[in-house]
């Protein structure tokens, strides 16, 4: 197999402003400089003509283009717009009454950009190599999945709604006109906007074409910031299927058994304790390898607490769900995954009661942005005459969904001298590493 080309969705708008910083070929002409396209009569209006799609192909090596008003951090607290710069081909297509700008480039160039924007320059070489392999595996697995889904329209739904339950999960199946998007929904991609990290370039080159495989399939190699001591399984967070290589593991040197955290009493004991794990660290040097500046305001994510007054919680739930539950009487875990993460939570209010899930829906409902994780226990304050608690305190474990590689744990392993093969096979049991190109 030769190195694949990747299509990345960057921006979707009625009108797109961009600059071709070098010479590009489009509709048989060589073009450069400032350009504007707008959605018109079901097509793309450019230079007085309407086209169904437009492709700007670079004439020179290292040719670049700039896109204006690209939104990053969609629905996160750091959401903002910025100008971004890219190498490769620019393709413009019509999608649902707007124009989508797509960047087409070689897979390895995409990985250098993604890992440079996700990781810090101080990251250990073995951790960076591990991240290169999982990012490449995840990317190629998504492309295979998209091809399979385009052949079989299997009526995919990412939610279940009944009178008593609203269970929703957030995955990447909604991209149909490109392989991946440029935001955190997939992997954060900013082209050449930020200088590529020299250590990342070396890690990507050292592992070129290497992926995680299970039997004859490329692994859907998920990762999150901090597992909290035990990793989670796939169906706690996404659709009802599981992968043997994404099993729940104890994040320690020796393979240790761990309690049945699907049981409420065991989950409570576990979350209230701080068991030794690779990801249990307060080492600022290691934490800075994973967390960008806007993430570094906290170091308490292995175990954490958040407290809401009755008024704060009721308003949070109302504004996040667009449903008025009234005053909140209780938050009851209904079902937990293997790491103790709640995948079904019952919200009991004076006006409405509903079971919600899965883990990201719960985290979005109970926080102004995202709760660190859904592995938490609930404690309540004194109740008034009507049985309404004055406050709710959530004590939790970990950061993120907890499936696959734990970034903090893997960074600690890299610092402790483990090589990238050992790091990968610790988190992805039964997988092996193969070179595809």
GROMACS .gro file of C-alpha atoms in nm:
model
  437
    1UNK     CA    1   0.000   0.000   0.000
    2UNK     CA    2   0.127   0.350  -0.072
    3UNK     CA    3   0.082   0.646   0.161
    4UNK     CA    4  -0.282   0.757   0.137
    5UNK     CA    5  -0.406   1.111   0.084
    6UNK     CA    6  -0.640   1.250   0.350
    7UNK     CA    7  -0.931   1.490   0.302
    8UNK     CA    8  -0.989   1.722   0.598
    9UNK     CA    9  -1.298   1.943   0.635
   10UNK     CA   10  -1.180   2.287   0.754
   11UNK     CA   11  -1.467   2.537   0.733
   12UNK     CA   12  -1.831   2.545   0.620
   13UNK     CA   13  -1.990   2.883   0.536
   14UNK     CA   14  -2.208   3.079   0.291
   15UNK     CA   15  -1.900   3.278   0.188
   16UNK     CA   16  -1.533   3.185   0.222
   17UNK     CA   17  -1.237   3.425   0.196
   18UNK     CA   18  -0.895   3.277   0.125
   19UNK     CA   19  -0.555   3.372  -0.011
   20UNK     CA   20  -0.344   3.157  -0.243
   21UNK     CA   21   0.009   3.236  -0.121
   22UNK     CA   22   0.167   3.063  -0.423
   23UNK     CA   23   0.058   2.958  -0.771
   24UNK     CA   24  -0.235   2.713  -0.793
   25UNK     CA   25  -0.416   2.560  -1.088
   26UNK     CA   26  -0.800   2.589  -1.104
   27UNK     CA   27  -1.030   2.539  -1.405
   28UNK     CA   28  -0.730   2.538  -1.640
   29UNK     CA   29  -0.593   2.871  -1.513
   30UNK     CA   30  -0.298   2.955  -1.291
   31UNK     CA   31  -0.422   3.170  -1.002
   32UNK     CA   32  -0.273   3.339  -0.696
   33UNK     CA   33  -0.366   3.605  -0.439
   34UNK     CA   34  -0.691   3.693  -0.258
   35UNK     CA   35  -1.007   3.500  -0.349
   36UNK     CA   36  -1.373   3.499  -0.242
   37UNK     CA   37  -1.631   3.228  -0.312
   38UNK     CA   38  -1.999   3.241  -0.218
   39UNK     CA   39  -2.293   3.002  -0.229
   40UNK     CA   40  -2.520   3.101  -0.520
   41UNK     CA   41  -2.799   2.924  -0.712
   42UNK     CA   42  -2.705   2.586  -0.561
   43UNK     CA   43  -2.339   2.620  -0.662
   44UNK     CA   44  -2.012   2.803  -0.591
   45UNK     CA   45  -1.984   3.155  -0.732
   46UNK     CA   46  -1.621   3.243  -0.819
   47UNK     CA   47  -1.504   3.516  -1.058
   48UNK     CA   48  -1.853   3.559  -1.204
   49UNK     CA   49  -1.913   3.189  -1.279
   50UNK     CA   50  -2.104   2.925  -1.082
   51UNK     CA   51  -1.941   2.583  -1.034
   52UNK     CA   52  -2.055   2.260  -0.868
   53UNK     CA   53  -1.712   2.219  -0.713
   54UNK     CA   54  -1.372   2.387  -0.738
   55UNK     CA   55  -1.025   2.243  -0.685
   56UNK     CA   56  -0.709   2.453  -0.640
   57UNK     CA   57  -0.406   2.233  -0.703
   58UNK     CA   58  -0.059   2.364  -0.604
   59UNK     CA   59   0.184   2.420  -0.889
   60UNK     CA   60   0.496   2.447  -0.670
   61UNK     CA   61   0.627   2.234  -0.383
   62UNK     CA   62   0.550   2.381  -0.041
   63UNK     CA   63   0.278   2.602  -0.194
   64UNK     CA   64   0.037   2.725   0.073
   65UNK     CA   65  -0.304   2.888   0.109
   66UNK     CA   66  -0.468   3.078   0.396
   67UNK     CA   67  -0.831   3.043   0.509
   68UNK     CA   68  -0.991   3.325   0.709
   69UNK     CA   69  -1.244   3.301   0.995
   70UNK     CA   70  -1.186   2.934   1.078
   71UNK     CA   71  -1.369   2.842   1.401
   72UNK     CA   72  -1.165   2.630   1.642
   73UNK     CA   73  -1.269   2.467   1.970
   74UNK     CA   74  -1.635   2.439   1.864
   75UNK     CA   75  -1.856   2.423   2.177
   76UNK     CA   76  -1.552   2.434   2.408
   77UNK     CA   77  -1.466   2.723   2.639
   78UNK     CA   78  -1.178   2.832   2.413
   79UNK     CA   79  -1.393   2.858   2.095
   80UNK     CA   80  -1.266   3.137   1.867
   81UNK     CA   81  -1.201   3.226   1.503
   82UNK     CA   82  -0.858   3.252   1.347
   83UNK     CA   83  -0.677   3.265   1.014
   84UNK     CA   84  -0.513   2.932   0.930
   85UNK     CA   85  -0.251   2.831   0.675
   86UNK     CA   86  -0.225   2.501   0.485
   87UNK     CA   87  -0.009   2.309   0.237
   88UNK     CA   88  -0.163   2.078  -0.022
   89UNK     CA   89  -0.476   2.100  -0.236
   90UNK     CA   90  -0.785   2.311  -0.156
   91UNK     CA   91  -1.117   2.164  -0.267
   92UNK     CA   92  -1.448   2.352  -0.237
   93UNK     CA   93  -1.777   2.162  -0.248
   94UNK     CA   94  -2.144   2.243  -0.189
   95UNK     CA   95  -2.295   2.088   0.122
   96UNK     CA   96  -2.641   2.163   0.264
   97UNK     CA   97  -2.672   2.518   0.131
   98UNK     CA   98  -2.315   2.620   0.218
   99UNK     CA   99  -1.962   2.577   0.085
  100UNK     CA  100  -1.721   2.341   0.258
  101UNK     CA  101  -1.345   2.397   0.225
  102UNK     CA  102  -1.149   2.070   0.226
  103UNK     CA  103  -0.770   2.032   0.248
  104UNK     CA  104  -0.626   1.727   0.068
  105UNK     CA  105  -0.276   1.623   0.173
  106UNK     CA  106  -0.055   1.316   0.241
  107UNK     CA  107  -0.137   1.123   0.561
  108UNK     CA  108   0.207   1.172   0.720
  109UNK     CA  109   0.192   1.553   0.675
  110UNK     CA  110  -0.151   1.553   0.838
  111UNK     CA  111  -0.015   1.353   1.134
  112UNK     CA  112   0.278   1.594   1.187
  113UNK     CA  113   0.032   1.885   1.211
  114UNK     CA  114  -0.216   1.702   1.437
  115UNK     CA  115   0.042   1.575   1.684
  116UNK     CA  116   0.226   1.910   1.689
  117UNK     CA  117  -0.096   2.087   1.788
  118UNK     CA  118  -0.192   1.819   2.044
  119UNK     CA  119   0.150   1.766   2.204
  120UNK     CA  120   0.413   1.980   2.369
  121UNK     CA  121   0.771   2.011   2.237
  122UNK     CA  122   0.897   1.864   2.568
  123UNK     CA  123   0.727   1.525   2.517
  124UNK     CA  124   0.953   1.220   2.537
  125UNK     CA  125   1.044   1.059   2.200
  126UNK     CA  126   0.887   0.722   2.286
  127UNK     CA  127   0.558   0.881   2.392
  128UNK     CA  128   0.551   1.081   2.067
  129UNK     CA  129   0.616   0.765   1.863
  130UNK     CA  130   0.330   0.590   2.046
  131UNK     CA  131   0.105   0.885   1.968
  132UNK     CA  132   0.207   0.883   1.601
  133UNK     CA  133   0.108   0.516   1.571
  134UNK     CA  134  -0.232   0.560   1.741
  135UNK     CA  135  -0.316   0.879   1.549
  136UNK     CA  136  -0.229   0.704   1.222
  137UNK     CA  137  -0.427   0.393   1.322
  138UNK     CA  138  -0.732   0.596   1.421
  139UNK     CA  139  -0.713   0.798   1.097
  140UNK     CA  140  -0.687   0.496   0.865
  141UNK     CA  141  -0.959   0.311   1.060
  142UNK     CA  142  -1.195   0.610   1.009
  143UNK     CA  143  -1.127   0.609   0.634
  144UNK     CA  144  -1.201   0.235   0.614
  145UNK     CA  145  -1.518   0.285   0.819
  146UNK     CA  146  -1.635   0.571   0.593
  147UNK     CA  147  -1.581   0.359   0.280
  148UNK     CA  148  -1.774   0.069   0.435
  149UNK     CA  149  -2.060   0.295   0.543
  150UNK     CA  150  -2.090   0.454   0.199
  151UNK     CA  151  -2.144   0.106   0.050
  152UNK     CA  152  -2.401   0.001   0.312
  153UNK     CA  153  -2.642   0.264   0.433
  154UNK     CA  154  -2.725   0.083   0.754
  155UNK     CA  155  -2.952   0.354   0.896
  156UNK     CA  156  -2.702   0.455   1.165
  157UNK     CA  157  -2.851   0.642   1.460
  158UNK     CA  158  -2.644   0.780   1.747
  159UNK     CA  159  -2.931   0.823   1.993
  160UNK     CA  160  -3.215   0.631   2.155
  161UNK     CA  161  -3.515   0.832   2.274
  162UNK     CA  162  -3.812   0.700   2.476
  163UNK     CA  163  -4.049   0.851   2.733
  164UNK     CA  164  -3.808   0.760   3.015
  165UNK     CA  165  -3.463   0.773   2.849
  166UNK     CA  166  -3.251   0.992   2.623
  167UNK     CA  167  -2.931   0.805   2.537
  168UNK     CA  168  -2.698   0.975   2.291
  169UNK     CA  169  -2.338   0.927   2.190
  170UNK     CA  170  -2.104   1.146   1.987
  171UNK     CA  171  -1.881   0.983   1.728
  172UNK     CA  172  -1.737   1.062   1.388
  173UNK     CA  173  -1.987   0.886   1.161
  174UNK     CA  174  -2.146   1.213   1.050
  175UNK     CA  175  -1.863   1.306   0.809
  176UNK     CA  176  -1.964   1.195   0.461
  177UNK     CA  177  -1.789   1.436   0.222
  178UNK     CA  178  -1.441   1.421   0.380
  179UNK     CA  179  -1.242   1.176   0.593
  180UNK     CA  180  -1.204   1.383   0.911
  181UNK     CA  181  -1.279   1.734   1.035
  182UNK     CA  182  -1.018   1.978   1.163
  183UNK     CA  183  -1.162   2.031   1.511
  184UNK     CA  184  -1.148   1.840   1.841
  185UNK     CA  185  -1.451   1.636   1.725
  186UNK     CA  186  -1.192   1.433   1.528
  187UNK     CA  187  -0.832   1.546   1.587
  188UNK     CA  188  -0.726   1.909   1.610
  189UNK     CA  189  -0.570   2.000   1.273
  190UNK     CA  190  -0.435   2.348   1.199
  191UNK     CA  191  -0.228   2.282   0.887
  192UNK     CA  192   0.097   2.480   0.899
  193UNK     CA  193  -0.057   2.760   1.114
  194UNK     CA  194   0.174   2.663   1.399
  195UNK     CA  195   0.530   2.556   1.335
  196UNK     CA  196   0.566   2.179   1.330
  197UNK     CA  197   0.746   2.039   1.630
  198UNK     CA  198   1.090   1.897   1.532
  199UNK     CA  199   1.049   1.606   1.777
  200UNK     CA  200   0.707   1.522   1.630
  201UNK     CA  201   0.849   1.521   1.275
  202UNK     CA  202   1.115   1.272   1.391
  203UNK     CA  203   0.857   1.053   1.570
  204UNK     CA  204   0.627   1.042   1.265
  205UNK     CA  205   0.921   0.961   1.035
  206UNK     CA  206   1.053   0.692   1.273
  207UNK     CA  207   0.715   0.515   1.270
  208UNK     CA  208   0.617   0.587   0.908
  209UNK     CA  209   0.328   0.368   0.794
  210UNK     CA  210   0.309   0.181   1.128
  211UNK     CA  211  -0.037   0.104   1.268
  212UNK     CA  212  -0.194  -0.104   1.541
  213UNK     CA  213  -0.367  -0.413   1.403
  214UNK     CA  214  -0.594  -0.670   1.561
  215UNK     CA  215  -0.608  -0.983   1.346
  216UNK     CA  216  -0.648  -0.830   0.998
  217UNK     CA  217  -0.814  -0.502   1.094
  218UNK     CA  218  -0.661  -0.163   1.170
  219UNK     CA  219  -0.743  -0.074   1.532
  220UNK     CA  220  -0.984   0.209   1.606
  221UNK     CA  221  -0.721   0.342   1.849
  222UNK     CA  222  -0.905   0.572   2.090
  223UNK     CA  223  -0.728   0.782   2.356
  224UNK     CA  224  -0.814   1.027   2.632
  225UNK     CA  225  -0.629   1.249   2.878
  226UNK     CA  226  -0.646   1.046   3.202
  227UNK     CA  227  -0.818   0.711   3.263
  228UNK     CA  228  -0.826   0.756   3.642
  229UNK     CA  229  -0.656   0.422   3.711
  230UNK     CA  230  -0.870   0.187   3.497
  231UNK     CA  231  -0.948   0.224   3.126
  232UNK     CA  232  -1.302   0.202   2.987
  233UNK     CA  233  -1.461  -0.018   2.718
  234UNK     CA  234  -1.603   0.110   2.389
  235UNK     CA  235  -1.977   0.060   2.442
  236UNK     CA  236  -1.985   0.267   2.761
  237UNK     CA  237  -1.918   0.569   2.542
  238UNK     CA  238  -2.034   0.487   2.190
  239UNK     CA  239  -2.244   0.232   2.000
  240UNK     CA  240  -2.321  -0.113   2.140
  241UNK     CA  241  -2.015  -0.300   2.020
  242UNK     CA  242  -1.682  -0.382   2.180
  243UNK     CA  243  -1.331  -0.446   2.056
  244UNK     CA  244  -1.100  -0.697   2.231
  245UNK     CA  245  -0.806  -0.454   2.205
  246UNK     CA  246  -1.007  -0.183   2.388
  247UNK     CA  247  -1.058  -0.386   2.706
  248UNK     CA  248  -1.055  -0.237   3.057
  249UNK     CA  249  -0.701  -0.248   3.198
  250UNK     CA  250  -0.542  -0.141   3.526
  251UNK     CA  251  -0.296   0.142   3.450
  252UNK     CA  252  -0.004  -0.007   3.645
  253UNK     CA  253   0.331  -0.176   3.582
  254UNK     CA  254   0.212  -0.525   3.671
  255UNK     CA  255  -0.123  -0.653   3.548
  256UNK     CA  256  -0.332  -0.615   3.861
  257UNK     CA  257  -0.689  -0.715   3.919
  258UNK     CA  258  -0.929  -0.434   4.002
  259UNK     CA  259  -1.269  -0.419   4.170
  260UNK     CA  260  -1.598  -0.452   3.981
  261UNK     CA  261  -1.657  -0.081   3.929
  262UNK     CA  262  -1.994  -0.143   3.765
  263UNK     CA  263  -2.116  -0.197   4.123
  264UNK     CA  264  -2.209   0.125   4.305
  265UNK     CA  265  -2.043   0.036   4.637
  266UNK     CA  266  -1.714  -0.059   4.467
  267UNK     CA  267  -1.719   0.250   4.244
  268UNK     CA  268  -1.767   0.471   4.550
  269UNK     CA  269  -1.471   0.316   4.735
  270UNK     CA  270  -1.253   0.338   4.422
  271UNK     CA  271  -1.334   0.701   4.342
  272UNK     CA  272  -1.280   0.807   4.704
  273UNK     CA  273  -0.933   0.646   4.704
  274UNK     CA  274  -0.616   0.738   4.511
  275UNK     CA  275  -0.467   0.403   4.402
  276UNK     CA  276  -0.120   0.407   4.250
  277UNK     CA  277  -0.131   0.425   3.867
  278UNK     CA  278   0.088   0.550   3.583
  279UNK     CA  279  -0.154   0.842   3.539
  280UNK     CA  280  -0.145   0.942   3.907
  281UNK     CA  281   0.117   1.217   3.885
  282UNK     CA  282   0.160   1.580   3.985
  283UNK     CA  283   0.481   1.617   3.781
  284UNK     CA  284   0.436   1.951   3.599
  285UNK     CA  285   0.693   1.851   3.337
  286UNK     CA  286   0.491   1.542   3.240
  287UNK     CA  287   0.153   1.718   3.260
  288UNK     CA  288   0.278   1.998   3.032
  289UNK     CA  289   0.358   1.736   2.765
  290UNK     CA  290  -0.014   1.665   2.726
  291UNK     CA  291  -0.201   1.979   2.826
  292UNK     CA  292  -0.194   2.295   2.620
  293UNK     CA  293  -0.181   2.622   2.814
  294UNK     CA  294  -0.558   2.658   2.832
  295UNK     CA  295  -0.581   2.308   2.986
  296UNK     CA  296  -0.312   2.360   3.249
  297UNK     CA  297  -0.526   2.556   3.494
  298UNK     CA  298  -0.583   2.234   3.685
  299UNK     CA  299  -0.365   1.947   3.795
  300UNK     CA  300  -0.639   1.771   3.992
  301UNK     CA  301  -0.787   1.540   3.732
  302UNK     CA  302  -0.686   1.197   3.865
  303UNK     CA  303  -0.934   1.271   4.143
  304UNK     CA  304  -1.145   1.587   4.144
  305UNK     CA  305  -1.447   1.754   4.306
  306UNK     CA  306  -1.709   2.001   4.188
  307UNK     CA  307  -1.993   2.144   4.398
  308UNK     CA  308  -2.311   2.314   4.277
  309UNK     CA  309  -2.581   2.491   4.475
  310UNK     CA  310  -2.937   2.377   4.403
  311UNK     CA  311  -2.992   2.689   4.193
  312UNK     CA  312  -2.667   2.643   3.993
  313UNK     CA  313  -2.739   2.277   3.915
  314UNK     CA  314  -3.103   2.331   3.819
  315UNK     CA  315  -3.004   2.617   3.584
  316UNK     CA  316  -2.712   2.418   3.433
  317UNK     CA  317  -2.937   2.122   3.354
  318UNK     CA  318  -3.212   2.347   3.219
  319UNK     CA  319  -2.982   2.547   2.990
  320UNK     CA  320  -2.781   2.244   2.870
  321UNK     CA  321  -3.079   2.017   2.796
  322UNK     CA  322  -3.335   2.287   2.702
  323UNK     CA  323  -3.571   2.109   2.945
  324UNK     CA  324  -3.702   2.240   3.276
  325UNK     CA  325  -3.660   1.968   3.540
  326UNK     CA  326  -3.769   2.210   3.813
  327UNK     CA  327  -3.565   2.182   4.131
  328UNK     CA  328  -3.327   1.885   4.135
  329UNK     CA  329  -3.417   1.616   4.389
  330UNK     CA  330  -3.152   1.356   4.299
  331UNK     CA  331  -2.886   1.239   4.054
  332UNK     CA  332  -2.887   0.857   4.052
  333UNK     CA  333  -2.627   0.644   3.866
  334UNK     CA  334  -2.824   0.374   3.681
  335UNK     CA  335  -2.541   0.200   3.494
  336UNK     CA  336  -2.161   0.220   3.509
  337UNK     CA  337  -1.886   0.092   3.281
  338UNK     CA  338  -1.578  -0.107   3.385
  339UNK     CA  339  -1.384   0.206   3.493
  340UNK     CA  340  -1.674   0.334   3.702
  341UNK     CA  341  -1.782   0.582   3.434
  342UNK     CA  342  -2.158   0.635   3.441
  343UNK     CA  343  -2.326   0.563   3.106
  344UNK     CA  344  -2.682   0.607   3.235
  345UNK     CA  345  -2.776   0.873   3.493
  346UNK     CA  346  -3.126   0.939   3.628
  347UNK     CA  347  -3.203   1.308   3.686
  348UNK     CA  348  -3.493   1.342   3.928
  349UNK     CA  349  -3.656   1.686   3.929
  350UNK     CA  350  -3.976   1.830   4.069
  351UNK     CA  351  -4.105   1.888   3.713
  352UNK     CA  352  -3.937   1.613   3.512
  353UNK     CA  353  -3.746   1.287   3.558
  354UNK     CA  354  -3.533   1.133   3.281
  355UNK     CA  355  -3.248   0.885   3.239
  356UNK     CA  356  -2.972   1.037   3.022
  357UNK     CA  357  -2.654   0.893   2.867
  358UNK     CA  358  -2.400   0.812   2.741
  359UNK     CA  359  -2.091   0.945   2.915
  360UNK     CA  360  -2.037   1.263   2.706
  361UNK     CA  361  -2.405   1.359   2.723
  362UNK     CA  362  -2.382   1.329   3.104
  363UNK     CA  363  -2.062   1.539   3.114
  364UNK     CA  364  -2.215   1.808   2.892
  365UNK     CA  365  -2.534   1.821   3.098
  366UNK     CA  366  -2.362   1.867   3.436
  367UNK     CA  367  -2.105   2.133   3.346
  368UNK     CA  368  -2.084   2.476   3.176
  369UNK     CA  369  -1.840   2.311   2.928
  370UNK     CA  370  -1.747   1.946   2.994
  371UNK     CA  371  -1.729   1.769   3.328
  372UNK     CA  372  -1.386   1.601   3.355
  373UNK     CA  373  -1.541   1.253   3.331
  374UNK     CA  374  -1.856   1.059   3.409
  375UNK     CA  375  -1.675   0.846   3.673
  376UNK     CA  376  -1.820   1.027   3.973
  377UNK     CA  377  -2.022   0.974   4.289
  378UNK     CA  378  -2.292   1.212   4.412
  379UNK     CA  379  -2.324   1.359   4.761
  380UNK     CA  380  -2.608   1.591   4.862
  381UNK     CA  381  -2.650   1.869   5.116
  382UNK     CA  382  -2.924   1.910   5.374
  383UNK     CA  383  -3.279   1.888   5.243
  384UNK     CA  384  -3.555   2.140   5.304
  385UNK     CA  385  -3.910   2.057   5.415
  386UNK     CA  386  -3.995   1.944   5.061
  387UNK     CA  387  -3.692   1.711   5.037
  388UNK     CA  388  -3.490   1.939   4.806
  389UNK     CA  389  -3.110   1.924   4.869
  390UNK     CA  390  -2.930   2.258   4.921
  391UNK     CA  391  -2.629   2.145   4.715
  392UNK     CA  392  -2.477   1.856   4.517
  393UNK     CA  393  -2.110   1.757   4.524
  394UNK     CA  394  -1.959   1.535   4.254
  395UNK     CA  395  -1.635   1.354   4.339
  396UNK     CA  396  -1.479   1.205   4.029
  397UNK     CA  397  -1.192   1.016   3.867
  398UNK     CA  398  -1.004   1.082   3.544
  399UNK     CA  399  -1.042   1.317   3.248
  400UNK     CA  400  -1.214   1.212   2.927
  401UNK     CA  401  -1.385   0.892   2.814
  402UNK     CA  402  -1.102   0.668   2.936
  403UNK     CA  403  -1.106   0.431   2.635
  404UNK     CA  404  -0.773   0.311   2.489
  405UNK     CA  405  -0.448   0.495   2.559
  406UNK     CA  406  -0.431   0.718   2.867
  407UNK     CA  407  -0.218   1.016   2.760
  408UNK     CA  408  -0.094   1.108   3.108
  409UNK     CA  409  -0.015   0.742   3.184
  410UNK     CA  410   0.164   0.697   2.851
  411UNK     CA  411   0.370   1.014   2.908
  412UNK     CA  412   0.475   0.881   3.250
  413UNK     CA  413   0.571   0.547   3.090
  414UNK     CA  414   0.781   0.734   2.831
  415UNK     CA  415   0.961   0.923   3.110
  416UNK     CA  416   1.021   0.595   3.297
  417UNK     CA  417   1.204   0.444   2.999
  418UNK     CA  418   0.937   0.228   2.835
  419UNK     CA  419   0.964   0.214   2.454
  420UNK     CA  420   0.670   0.294   2.229
  421UNK     CA  421   0.591  -0.072   2.159
  422UNK     CA  422   0.561  -0.140   2.533
  423UNK     CA  423   0.344   0.169   2.584
  424UNK     CA  424   0.108   0.069   2.302
  425UNK     CA  425   0.074  -0.296   2.400
  426UNK     CA  426   0.004  -0.197   2.762
  427UNK     CA  427  -0.308  -0.005   2.655
  428UNK     CA  428  -0.419  -0.207   2.350
  429UNK     CA  429  -0.421  -0.569   2.469
  430UNK     CA  430  -0.382  -0.834   2.200
  431UNK     CA  431  -0.297  -0.584   1.924
  432UNK     CA  432   0.029  -0.581   1.728
  433UNK     CA  433   0.219  -0.315   1.537
  434UNK     CA  434   0.258  -0.355   1.158
  435UNK     CA  435   0.403  -0.137   0.883
  436UNK     CA  436   0.151  -0.077   0.602
  437UNK     CA  437   0.361   0.154   0.382
   0.00000   0.00000   0.00000
